[in-house]
Amino acid sequence: MKIKIIDKYIIQELAKVFLISVG
């Protein structure tokens, strides 16, 4: 189930980048 953990981590990182670029 490592894939789910990795996906969750990637989603968090993408959200951070998105918020930074939008902000």
Backbone as a printed PyTorch tensor [residue, N CA C, xyz], in Angstrom:
tensor([[[ 0.8380, -1.2120,  0.0000],
         [ 0.0000,  0.0000,  0.0000],
         [ 0.8770,  1.2680,  0.0000]],

        [[ 2.1280,  1.0970, -0.3760],
         [ 3.0230,  2.2580, -0.4190],
         [ 2.5600,  3.2620, -1.4730]],

        [[ 1.9270,  2.7300, -2.5320],
         [ 1.4950,  3.6150, -3.6140],
         [ 0.5210,  4.6680, -3.0930]],

        [[-0.4170,  4.2520, -2.2550],
         [-1.3990,  5.2060, -1.7260],
         [-0.7070,  6.2830, -0.9010]],

        [[ 0.2600,  5.8810, -0.0920],
         [ 0.9810,  6.8460,  0.7390],
         [ 1.7390,  7.8330, -0.1490]],

        [[ 2.3930,  7.3000, -1.1860],
         [ 3.1470,  8.1640, -2.0990],
         [ 2.1970,  9.1300, -2.8110]],

        [[ 1.0630,  8.6070, -3.2760],
         [ 0.0970,  9.4630, -3.9670],
         [-0.3600, 10.5910, -3.0440]],

        [[-0.6300, 10.2490, -1.7900],
         [-1.0820, 11.2610, -0.8340],
         [-0.0040, 12.3240, -0.6450]],

        [[ 1.2580, 11.8800, -0.5540],
         [ 2.3670, 12.8150, -0.3820],
         [ 2.4920, 13.7170, -1.6040]],

        [[ 2.4050, 13.1090, -2.7930],
         [ 2.5060, 13.8880, -4.0300],
         [ 1.3770, 14.9130, -4.1050]],

        [[ 0.1720, 14.4930, -3.7340],
         [-0.9720, 15.4200, -3.7720],
         [-0.7170, 16.6060, -2.8410]],

        [[-0.1610, 16.3300, -1.6580],
         [ 0.1310, 17.4200, -0.7180],
         [ 1.1560, 18.3730, -1.3180]],

        [[ 2.2100, 17.8250, -1.9390],
         [ 3.2470, 18.6680, -2.5360],
         [ 2.6630, 19.4920, -3.6820]],

        [[ 1.8340, 18.8680, -4.5120],
         [ 1.2240, 19.5960, -5.6270],
         [ 0.3320, 20.7130, -5.0920]],

        [[-0.3870, 20.4410, -4.0130],
         [-1.2580, 21.4650, -3.4240],
         [-0.4240, 22.6420, -2.9330]],

        [[ 0.7210, 22.3480, -2.3040],
         [ 1.5980, 23.4210, -1.8140],
         [ 2.0780, 24.2750, -2.9790]],

        [[ 2.5780, 23.6110, -4.0310],
         [ 3.0860, 24.3460, -5.1990],
         [ 1.9730, 25.1740, -5.8210]],

        [[ 0.7820, 24.5910, -5.9100],
         [-0.3510, 25.3030, -6.5070],
         [-0.6790, 26.5510, -5.6850]],

        [[-0.7520, 26.3970, -4.3630],
         [-1.0810, 27.5340, -3.5100],
         [ 0.0040, 28.6020, -3.5960]],

        [[ 1.2580, 28.1900, -3.6680],
         [ 2.3640, 29.1530, -3.7500],
         [ 2.2880, 29.9230, -5.0690]],

        [[ 2.0520, 29.2040, -6.1800],
         [ 2.0050, 29.8890, -7.4730],
         [ 0.7740, 30.7800, -7.5850]],

        [[-0.3310, 30.3660, -6.9860],
         [-1.5470, 31.1880, -7.0420],
         [-1.3940, 32.3990, -6.1170]],

        [[-0.8380, 32.1650, -4.9400],
         [-0.6660, 33.2370, -3.9590],
         [ 0.4140, 34.1800, -4.3930]]])
